[in-house]
PDB file of N, CA and C in Angstrom:
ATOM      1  N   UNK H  69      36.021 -88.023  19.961  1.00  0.00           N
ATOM      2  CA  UNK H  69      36.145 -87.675  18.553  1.00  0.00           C
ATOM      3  C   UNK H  69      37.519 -88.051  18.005  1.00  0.00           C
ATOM      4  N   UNK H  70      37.604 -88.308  16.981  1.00  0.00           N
ATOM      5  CA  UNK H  70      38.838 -88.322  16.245  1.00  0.00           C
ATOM      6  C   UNK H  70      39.544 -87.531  15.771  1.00  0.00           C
ATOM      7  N   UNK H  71      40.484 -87.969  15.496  1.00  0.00           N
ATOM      8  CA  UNK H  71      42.181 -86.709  15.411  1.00  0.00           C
ATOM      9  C   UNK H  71      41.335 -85.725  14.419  1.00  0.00           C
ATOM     10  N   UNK H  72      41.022 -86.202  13.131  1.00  0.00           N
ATOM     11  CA  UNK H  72      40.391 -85.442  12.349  1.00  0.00           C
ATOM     12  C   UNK H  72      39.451 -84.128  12.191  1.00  0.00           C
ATOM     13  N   UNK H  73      38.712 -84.891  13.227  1.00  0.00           N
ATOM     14  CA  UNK H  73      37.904 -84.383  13.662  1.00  0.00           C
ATOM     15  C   UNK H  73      37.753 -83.088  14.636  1.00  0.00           C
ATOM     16  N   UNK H  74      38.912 -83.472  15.580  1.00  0.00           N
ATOM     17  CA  UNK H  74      39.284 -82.217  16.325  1.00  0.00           C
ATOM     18  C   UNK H  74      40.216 -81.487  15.539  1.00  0.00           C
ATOM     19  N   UNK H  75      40.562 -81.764  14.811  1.00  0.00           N
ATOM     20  CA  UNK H  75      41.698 -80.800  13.948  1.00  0.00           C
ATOM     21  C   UNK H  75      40.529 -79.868  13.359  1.00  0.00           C
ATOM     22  N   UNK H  76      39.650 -80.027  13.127  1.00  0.00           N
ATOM     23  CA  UNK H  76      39.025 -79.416  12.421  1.00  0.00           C
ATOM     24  C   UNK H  76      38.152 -78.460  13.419  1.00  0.00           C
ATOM     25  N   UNK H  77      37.514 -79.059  14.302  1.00  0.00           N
ATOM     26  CA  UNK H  77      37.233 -77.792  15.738  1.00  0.00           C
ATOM     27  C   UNK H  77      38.306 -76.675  15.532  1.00  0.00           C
ATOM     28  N   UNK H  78      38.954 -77.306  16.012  1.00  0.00           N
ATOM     29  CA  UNK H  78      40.313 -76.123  16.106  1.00  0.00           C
ATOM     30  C   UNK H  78      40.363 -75.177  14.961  1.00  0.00           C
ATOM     31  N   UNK H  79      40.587 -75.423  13.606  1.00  0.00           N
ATOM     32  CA  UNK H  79      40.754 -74.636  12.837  1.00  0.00           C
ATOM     33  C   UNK H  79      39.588 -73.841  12.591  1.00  0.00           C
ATOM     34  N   UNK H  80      38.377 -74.690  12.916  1.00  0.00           N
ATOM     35  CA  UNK H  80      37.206 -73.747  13.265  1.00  0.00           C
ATOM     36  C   UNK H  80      37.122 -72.585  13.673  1.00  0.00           C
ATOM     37  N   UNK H  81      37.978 -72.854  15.170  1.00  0.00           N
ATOM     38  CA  UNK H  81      37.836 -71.914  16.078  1.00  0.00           C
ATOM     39  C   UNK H  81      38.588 -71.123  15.946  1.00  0.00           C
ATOM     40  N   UNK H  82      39.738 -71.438  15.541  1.00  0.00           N
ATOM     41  CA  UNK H  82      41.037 -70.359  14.867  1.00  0.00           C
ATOM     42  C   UNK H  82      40.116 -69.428  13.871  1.00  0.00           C
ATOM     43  N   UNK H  83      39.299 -69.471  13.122  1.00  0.00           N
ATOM     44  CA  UNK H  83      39.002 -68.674  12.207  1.00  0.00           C
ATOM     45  C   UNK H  83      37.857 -67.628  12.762  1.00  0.00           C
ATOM     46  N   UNK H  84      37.041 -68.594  13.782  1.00  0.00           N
ATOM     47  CA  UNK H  84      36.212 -67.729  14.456  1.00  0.00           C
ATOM     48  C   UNK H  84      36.945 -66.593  14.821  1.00  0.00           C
ATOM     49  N   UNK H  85      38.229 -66.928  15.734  1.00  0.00           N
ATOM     50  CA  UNK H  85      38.998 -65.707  16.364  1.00  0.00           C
ATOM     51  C   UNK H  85      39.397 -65.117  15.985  1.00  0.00           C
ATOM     52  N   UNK H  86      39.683 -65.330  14.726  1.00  0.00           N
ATOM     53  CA  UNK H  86      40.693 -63.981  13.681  1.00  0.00           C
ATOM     54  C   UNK H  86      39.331 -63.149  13.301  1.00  0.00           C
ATOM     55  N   UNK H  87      38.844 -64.053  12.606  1.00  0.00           N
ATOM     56  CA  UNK H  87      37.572 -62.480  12.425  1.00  0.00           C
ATOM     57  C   UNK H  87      36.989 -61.986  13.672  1.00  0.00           C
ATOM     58  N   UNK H  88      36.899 -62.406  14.636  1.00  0.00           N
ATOM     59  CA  UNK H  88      36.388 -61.605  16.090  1.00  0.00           C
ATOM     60  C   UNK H  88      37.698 -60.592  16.326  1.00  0.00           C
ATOM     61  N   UNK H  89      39.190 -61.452  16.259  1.00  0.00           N
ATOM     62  CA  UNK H  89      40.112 -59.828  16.402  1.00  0.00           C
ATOM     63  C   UNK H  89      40.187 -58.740  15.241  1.00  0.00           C
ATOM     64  N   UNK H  90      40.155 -59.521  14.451  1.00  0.00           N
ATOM     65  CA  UNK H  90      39.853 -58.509  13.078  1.00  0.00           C
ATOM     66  C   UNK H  90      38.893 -57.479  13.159  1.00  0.00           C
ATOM     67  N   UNK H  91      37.753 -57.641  13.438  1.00  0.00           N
ATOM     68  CA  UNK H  91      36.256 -57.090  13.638  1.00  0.00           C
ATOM     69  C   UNK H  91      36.698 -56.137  14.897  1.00  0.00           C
ATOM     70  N   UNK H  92      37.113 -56.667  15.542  1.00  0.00           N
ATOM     71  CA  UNK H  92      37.291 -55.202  17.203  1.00  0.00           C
ATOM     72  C   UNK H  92      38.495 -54.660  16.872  1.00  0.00           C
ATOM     73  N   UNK H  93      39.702 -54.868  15.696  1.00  0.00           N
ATOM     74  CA  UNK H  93      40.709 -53.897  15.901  1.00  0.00           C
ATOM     75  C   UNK H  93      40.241 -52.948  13.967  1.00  0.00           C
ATOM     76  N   UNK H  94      39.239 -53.221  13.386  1.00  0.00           N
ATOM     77  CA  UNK H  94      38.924 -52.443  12.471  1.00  0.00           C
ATOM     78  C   UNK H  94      37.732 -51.875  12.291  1.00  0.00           C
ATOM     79  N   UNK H  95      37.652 -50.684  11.418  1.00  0.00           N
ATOM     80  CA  UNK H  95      36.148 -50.241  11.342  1.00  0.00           C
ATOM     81  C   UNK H  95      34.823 -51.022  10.213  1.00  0.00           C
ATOM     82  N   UNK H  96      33.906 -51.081  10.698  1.00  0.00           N
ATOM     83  CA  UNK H  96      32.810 -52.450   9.688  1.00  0.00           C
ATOM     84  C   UNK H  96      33.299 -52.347   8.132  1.00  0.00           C
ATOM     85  N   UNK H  97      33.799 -51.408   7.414  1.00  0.00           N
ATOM     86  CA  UNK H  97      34.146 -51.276   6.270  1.00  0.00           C
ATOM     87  C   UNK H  97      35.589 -52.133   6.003  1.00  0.00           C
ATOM     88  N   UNK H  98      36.358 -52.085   6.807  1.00  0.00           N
ATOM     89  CA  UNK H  98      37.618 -52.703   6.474  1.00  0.00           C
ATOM     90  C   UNK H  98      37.347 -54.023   7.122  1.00  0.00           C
ATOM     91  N   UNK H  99      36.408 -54.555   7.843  1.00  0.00           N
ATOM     92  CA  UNK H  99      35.829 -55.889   8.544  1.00  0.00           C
ATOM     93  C   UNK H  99      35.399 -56.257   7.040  1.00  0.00           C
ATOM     94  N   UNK H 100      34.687 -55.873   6.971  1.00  0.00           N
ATOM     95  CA  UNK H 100      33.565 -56.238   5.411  1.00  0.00           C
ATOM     96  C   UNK H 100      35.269 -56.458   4.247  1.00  0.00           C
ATOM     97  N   UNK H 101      35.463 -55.617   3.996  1.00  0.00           N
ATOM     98  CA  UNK H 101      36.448 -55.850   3.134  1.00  0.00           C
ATOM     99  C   UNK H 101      37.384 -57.290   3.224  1.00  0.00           C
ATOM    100  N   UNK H 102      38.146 -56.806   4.476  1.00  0.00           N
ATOM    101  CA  UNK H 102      39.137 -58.309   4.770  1.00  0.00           C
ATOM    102  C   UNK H 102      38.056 -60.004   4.574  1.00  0.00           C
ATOM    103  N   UNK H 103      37.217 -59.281   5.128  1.00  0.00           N
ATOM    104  CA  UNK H 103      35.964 -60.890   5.053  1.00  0.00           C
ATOM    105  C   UNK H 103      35.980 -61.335   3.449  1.00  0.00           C
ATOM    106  N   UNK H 104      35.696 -60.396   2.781  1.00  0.00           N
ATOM    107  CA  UNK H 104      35.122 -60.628   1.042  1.00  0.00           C
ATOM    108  C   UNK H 104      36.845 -61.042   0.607  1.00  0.00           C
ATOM    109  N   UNK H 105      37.946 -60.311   0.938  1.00  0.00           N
ATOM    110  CA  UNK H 105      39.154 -60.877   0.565  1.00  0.00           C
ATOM    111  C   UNK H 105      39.725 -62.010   1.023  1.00  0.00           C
ATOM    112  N   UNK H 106      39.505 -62.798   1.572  1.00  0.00           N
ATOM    113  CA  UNK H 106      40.118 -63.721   2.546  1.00  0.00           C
ATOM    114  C   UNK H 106      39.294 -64.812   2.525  1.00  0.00           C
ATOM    115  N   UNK H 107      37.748 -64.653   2.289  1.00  0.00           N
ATOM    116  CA  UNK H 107      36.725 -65.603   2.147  1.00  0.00           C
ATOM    117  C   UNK H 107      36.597 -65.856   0.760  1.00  0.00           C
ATOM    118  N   UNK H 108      36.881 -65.092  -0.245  1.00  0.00           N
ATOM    119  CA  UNK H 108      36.141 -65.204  -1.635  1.00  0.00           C
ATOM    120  C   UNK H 108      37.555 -64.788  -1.723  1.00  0.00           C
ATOM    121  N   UNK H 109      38.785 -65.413  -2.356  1.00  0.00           N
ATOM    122  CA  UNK H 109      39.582 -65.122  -2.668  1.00  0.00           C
ATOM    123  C   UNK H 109      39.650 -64.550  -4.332  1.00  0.00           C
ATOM    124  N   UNK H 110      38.491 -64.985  -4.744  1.00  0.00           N
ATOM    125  CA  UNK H 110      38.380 -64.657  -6.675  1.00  0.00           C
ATOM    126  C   UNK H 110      38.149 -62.952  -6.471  1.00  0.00           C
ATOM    127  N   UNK H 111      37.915 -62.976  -5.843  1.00  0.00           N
ATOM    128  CA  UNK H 111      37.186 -61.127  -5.509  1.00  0.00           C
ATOM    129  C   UNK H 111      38.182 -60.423  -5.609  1.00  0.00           C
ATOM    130  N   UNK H 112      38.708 -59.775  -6.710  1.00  0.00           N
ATOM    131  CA  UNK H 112      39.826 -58.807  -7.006  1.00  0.00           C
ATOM    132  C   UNK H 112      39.799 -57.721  -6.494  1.00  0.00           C
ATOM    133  N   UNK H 113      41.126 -57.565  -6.093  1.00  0.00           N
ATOM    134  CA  UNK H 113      40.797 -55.602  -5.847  1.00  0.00           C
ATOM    135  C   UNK H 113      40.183 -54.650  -6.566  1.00  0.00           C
ATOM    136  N   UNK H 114      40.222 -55.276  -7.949  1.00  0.00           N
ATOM    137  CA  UNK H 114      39.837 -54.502  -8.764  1.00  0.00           C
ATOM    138  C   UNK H 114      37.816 -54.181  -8.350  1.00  0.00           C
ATOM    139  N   UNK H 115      37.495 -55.144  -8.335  1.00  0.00           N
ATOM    140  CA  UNK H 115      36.398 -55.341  -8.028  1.00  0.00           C
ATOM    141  C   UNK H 115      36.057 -54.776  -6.447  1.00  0.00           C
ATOM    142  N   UNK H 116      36.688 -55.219  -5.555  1.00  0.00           N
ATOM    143  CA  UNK H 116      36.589 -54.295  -4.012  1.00  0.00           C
ATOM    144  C   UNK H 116      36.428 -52.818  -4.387  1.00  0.00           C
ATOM    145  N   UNK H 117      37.542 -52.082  -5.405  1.00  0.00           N
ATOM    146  CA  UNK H 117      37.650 -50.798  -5.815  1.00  0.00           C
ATOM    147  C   UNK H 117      36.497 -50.180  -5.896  1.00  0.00           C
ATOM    148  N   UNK H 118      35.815 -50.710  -7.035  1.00  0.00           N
ATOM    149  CA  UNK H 118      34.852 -50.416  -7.575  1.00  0.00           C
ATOM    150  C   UNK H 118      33.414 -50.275  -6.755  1.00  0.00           C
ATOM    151  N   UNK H 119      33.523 -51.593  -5.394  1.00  0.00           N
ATOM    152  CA  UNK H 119      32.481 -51.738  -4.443  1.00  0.00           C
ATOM    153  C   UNK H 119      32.685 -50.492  -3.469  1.00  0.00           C
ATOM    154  N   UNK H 120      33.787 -50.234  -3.283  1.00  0.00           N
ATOM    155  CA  UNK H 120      33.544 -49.342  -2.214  1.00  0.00           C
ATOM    156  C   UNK H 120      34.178 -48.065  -2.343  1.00  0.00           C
ATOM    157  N   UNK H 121      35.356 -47.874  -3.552  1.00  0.00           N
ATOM    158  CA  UNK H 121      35.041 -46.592  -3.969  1.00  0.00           C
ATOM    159  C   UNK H 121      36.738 -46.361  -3.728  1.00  0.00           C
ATOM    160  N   UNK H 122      37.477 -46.750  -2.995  1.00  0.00           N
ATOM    161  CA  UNK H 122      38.790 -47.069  -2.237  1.00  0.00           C
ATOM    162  C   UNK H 122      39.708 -47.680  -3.061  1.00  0.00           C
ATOM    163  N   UNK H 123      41.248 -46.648  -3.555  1.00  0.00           N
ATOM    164  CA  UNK H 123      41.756 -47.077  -4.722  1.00  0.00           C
ATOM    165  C   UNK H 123      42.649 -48.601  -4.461  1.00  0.00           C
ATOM    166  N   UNK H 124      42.574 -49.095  -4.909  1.00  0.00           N
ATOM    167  CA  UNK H 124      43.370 -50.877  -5.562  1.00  0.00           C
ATOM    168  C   UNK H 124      44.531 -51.257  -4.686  1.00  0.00           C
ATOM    169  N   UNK H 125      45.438 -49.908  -4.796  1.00  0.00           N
ATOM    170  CA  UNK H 125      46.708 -50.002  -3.961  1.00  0.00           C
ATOM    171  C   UNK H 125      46.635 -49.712  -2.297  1.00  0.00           C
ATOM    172  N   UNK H 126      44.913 -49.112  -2.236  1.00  0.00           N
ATOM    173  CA  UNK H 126      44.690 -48.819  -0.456  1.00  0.00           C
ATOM    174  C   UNK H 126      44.524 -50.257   0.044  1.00  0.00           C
ATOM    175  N   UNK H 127      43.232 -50.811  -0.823  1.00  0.00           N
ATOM    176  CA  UNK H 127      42.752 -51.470  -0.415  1.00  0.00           C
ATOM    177  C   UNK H 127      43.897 -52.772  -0.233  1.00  0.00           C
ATOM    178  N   UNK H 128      45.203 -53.084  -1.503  1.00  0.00           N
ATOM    179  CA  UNK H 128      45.796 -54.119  -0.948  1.00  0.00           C
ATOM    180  C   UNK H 128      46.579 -54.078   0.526  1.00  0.00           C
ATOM    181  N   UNK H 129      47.272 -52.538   0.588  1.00  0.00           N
ATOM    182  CA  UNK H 129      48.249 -52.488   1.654  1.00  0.00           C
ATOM    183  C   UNK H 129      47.235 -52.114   3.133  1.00  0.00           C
ATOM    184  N   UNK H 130      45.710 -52.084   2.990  1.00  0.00           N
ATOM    185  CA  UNK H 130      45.130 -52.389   4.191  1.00  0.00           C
ATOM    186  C   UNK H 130      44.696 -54.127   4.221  1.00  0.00           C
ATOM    187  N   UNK H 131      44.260 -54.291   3.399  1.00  0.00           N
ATOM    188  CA  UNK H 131      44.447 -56.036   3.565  1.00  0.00           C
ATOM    189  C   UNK H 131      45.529 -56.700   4.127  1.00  0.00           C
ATOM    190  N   UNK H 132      46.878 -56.383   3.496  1.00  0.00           N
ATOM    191  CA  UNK H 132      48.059 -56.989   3.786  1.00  0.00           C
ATOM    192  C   UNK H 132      48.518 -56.801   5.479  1.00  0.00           C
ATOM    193  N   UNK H 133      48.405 -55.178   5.709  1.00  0.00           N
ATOM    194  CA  UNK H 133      48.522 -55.083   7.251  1.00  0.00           C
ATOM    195  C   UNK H 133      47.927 -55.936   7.538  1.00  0.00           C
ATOM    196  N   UNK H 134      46.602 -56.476   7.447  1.00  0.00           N
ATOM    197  CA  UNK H 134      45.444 -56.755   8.477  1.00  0.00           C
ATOM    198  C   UNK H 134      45.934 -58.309   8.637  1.00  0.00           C
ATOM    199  N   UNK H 135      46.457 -58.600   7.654  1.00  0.00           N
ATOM    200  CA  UNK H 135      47.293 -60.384   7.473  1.00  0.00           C
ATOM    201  C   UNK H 135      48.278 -60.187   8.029  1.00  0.00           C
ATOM    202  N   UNK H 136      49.465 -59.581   8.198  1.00  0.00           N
ATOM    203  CA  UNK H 136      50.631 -59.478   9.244  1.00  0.00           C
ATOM    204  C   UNK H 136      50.199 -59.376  10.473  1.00  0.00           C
ATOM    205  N   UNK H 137      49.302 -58.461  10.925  1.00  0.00           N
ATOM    206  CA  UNK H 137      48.673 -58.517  12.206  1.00  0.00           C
ATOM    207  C   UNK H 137      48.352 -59.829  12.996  1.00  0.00           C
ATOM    208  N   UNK H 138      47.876 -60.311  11.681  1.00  0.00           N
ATOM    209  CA  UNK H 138      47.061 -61.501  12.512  1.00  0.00           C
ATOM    210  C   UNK H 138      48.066 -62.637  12.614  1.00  0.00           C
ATOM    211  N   UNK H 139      49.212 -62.509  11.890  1.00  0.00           N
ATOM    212  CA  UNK H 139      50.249 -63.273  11.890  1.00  0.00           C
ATOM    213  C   UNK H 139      51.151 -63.319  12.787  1.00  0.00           C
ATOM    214  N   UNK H 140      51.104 -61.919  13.118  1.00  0.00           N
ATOM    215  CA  UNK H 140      52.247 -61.132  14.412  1.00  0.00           C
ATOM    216  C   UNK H 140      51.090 -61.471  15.349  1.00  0.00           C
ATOM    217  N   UNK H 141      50.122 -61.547  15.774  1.00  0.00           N
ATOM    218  CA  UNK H 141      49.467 -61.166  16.932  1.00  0.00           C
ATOM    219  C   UNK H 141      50.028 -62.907  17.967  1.00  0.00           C
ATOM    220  N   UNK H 142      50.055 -62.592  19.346  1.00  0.00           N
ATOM    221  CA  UNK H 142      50.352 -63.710  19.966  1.00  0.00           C
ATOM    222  C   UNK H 142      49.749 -64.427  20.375  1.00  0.00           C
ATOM    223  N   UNK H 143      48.523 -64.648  20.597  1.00  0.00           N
ATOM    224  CA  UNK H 143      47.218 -65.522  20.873  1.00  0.00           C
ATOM    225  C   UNK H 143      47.461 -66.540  19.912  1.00  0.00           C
ATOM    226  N   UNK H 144      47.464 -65.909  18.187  1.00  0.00           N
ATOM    227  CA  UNK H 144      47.654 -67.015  16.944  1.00  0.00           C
ATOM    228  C   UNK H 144      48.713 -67.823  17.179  1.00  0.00           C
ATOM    229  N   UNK H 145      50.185 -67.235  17.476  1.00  0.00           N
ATOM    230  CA  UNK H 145      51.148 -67.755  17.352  1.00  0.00           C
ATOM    231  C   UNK H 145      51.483 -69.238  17.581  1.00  0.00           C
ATOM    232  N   UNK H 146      50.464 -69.817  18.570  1.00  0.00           N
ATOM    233  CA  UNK H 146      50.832 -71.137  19.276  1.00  0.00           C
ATOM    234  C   UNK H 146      49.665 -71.682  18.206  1.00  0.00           C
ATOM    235  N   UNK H 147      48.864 -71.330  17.447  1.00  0.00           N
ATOM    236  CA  UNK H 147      48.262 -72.073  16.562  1.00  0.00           C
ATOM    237  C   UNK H 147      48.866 -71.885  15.320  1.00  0.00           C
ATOM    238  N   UNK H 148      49.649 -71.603  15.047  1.00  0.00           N
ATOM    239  CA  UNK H 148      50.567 -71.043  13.449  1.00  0.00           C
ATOM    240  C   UNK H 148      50.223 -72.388  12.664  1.00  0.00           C
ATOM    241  N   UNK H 149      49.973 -73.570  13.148  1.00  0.00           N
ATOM    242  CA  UNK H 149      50.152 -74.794  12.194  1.00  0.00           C
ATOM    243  C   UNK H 149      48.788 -74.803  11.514  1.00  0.00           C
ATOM    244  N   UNK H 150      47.656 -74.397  11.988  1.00  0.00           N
ATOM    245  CA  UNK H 150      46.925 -74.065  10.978  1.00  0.00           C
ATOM    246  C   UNK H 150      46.531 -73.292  10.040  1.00  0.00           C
ATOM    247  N   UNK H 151      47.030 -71.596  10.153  1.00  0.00           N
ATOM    248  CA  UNK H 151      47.022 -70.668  10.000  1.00  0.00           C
ATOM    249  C   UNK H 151      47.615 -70.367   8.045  1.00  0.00           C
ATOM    250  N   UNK H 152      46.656 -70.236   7.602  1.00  0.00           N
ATOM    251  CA  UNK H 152      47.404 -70.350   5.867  1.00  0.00           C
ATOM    252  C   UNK H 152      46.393 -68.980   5.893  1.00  0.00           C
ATOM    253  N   UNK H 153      46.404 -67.869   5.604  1.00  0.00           N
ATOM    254  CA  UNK H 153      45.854 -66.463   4.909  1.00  0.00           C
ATOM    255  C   UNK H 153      45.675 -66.138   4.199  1.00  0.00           C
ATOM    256  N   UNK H 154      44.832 -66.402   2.583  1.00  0.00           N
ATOM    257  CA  UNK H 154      45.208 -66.073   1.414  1.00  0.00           C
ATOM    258  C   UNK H 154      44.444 -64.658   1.229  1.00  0.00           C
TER     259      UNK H 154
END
């Protein structure tokens, strides 16, 4: 395969793994959440709020942990060059 090509496995698989550590170090509600924030970036807190009932300012500073985590965690670290979190 080509450079391209495997670059893109990889980042594949990088993403597989963050939501697999994500998913075993949170409960399905904050899994569900980080997924809809991180995947659907248009999806406002405002709108999370409203879905699950959880005020604006919880829901950012549990998102935000859950992105340092995965930033701090050391498995990622040697892949950092793909790693962008929005």
């Amino acid at each position: 395969p080509d450079q391209e090509t495997e670059m893109q496995k990889e980042a594949e698989q990088l993403a597989t793994d963050i939501l697999k550590y994500v998913r075993d170090i949170t409960t399905p509600q904050e899994y569900r959440i980080f997924c809809l924030k991180t995947t659907f970036p248009a999806c406002s807190y405002g709108e999370l709020s409203l879905y699950t009932g959880i005020p604006v300012s919880t829901l950012h500073r549990r998102v935000a942990a859950l992105k340092t985590a995965v930033l701090h965690e050391g498995v990622f670290l040697v892949r950092k060059q793909y790693l962008s979190i929005s």
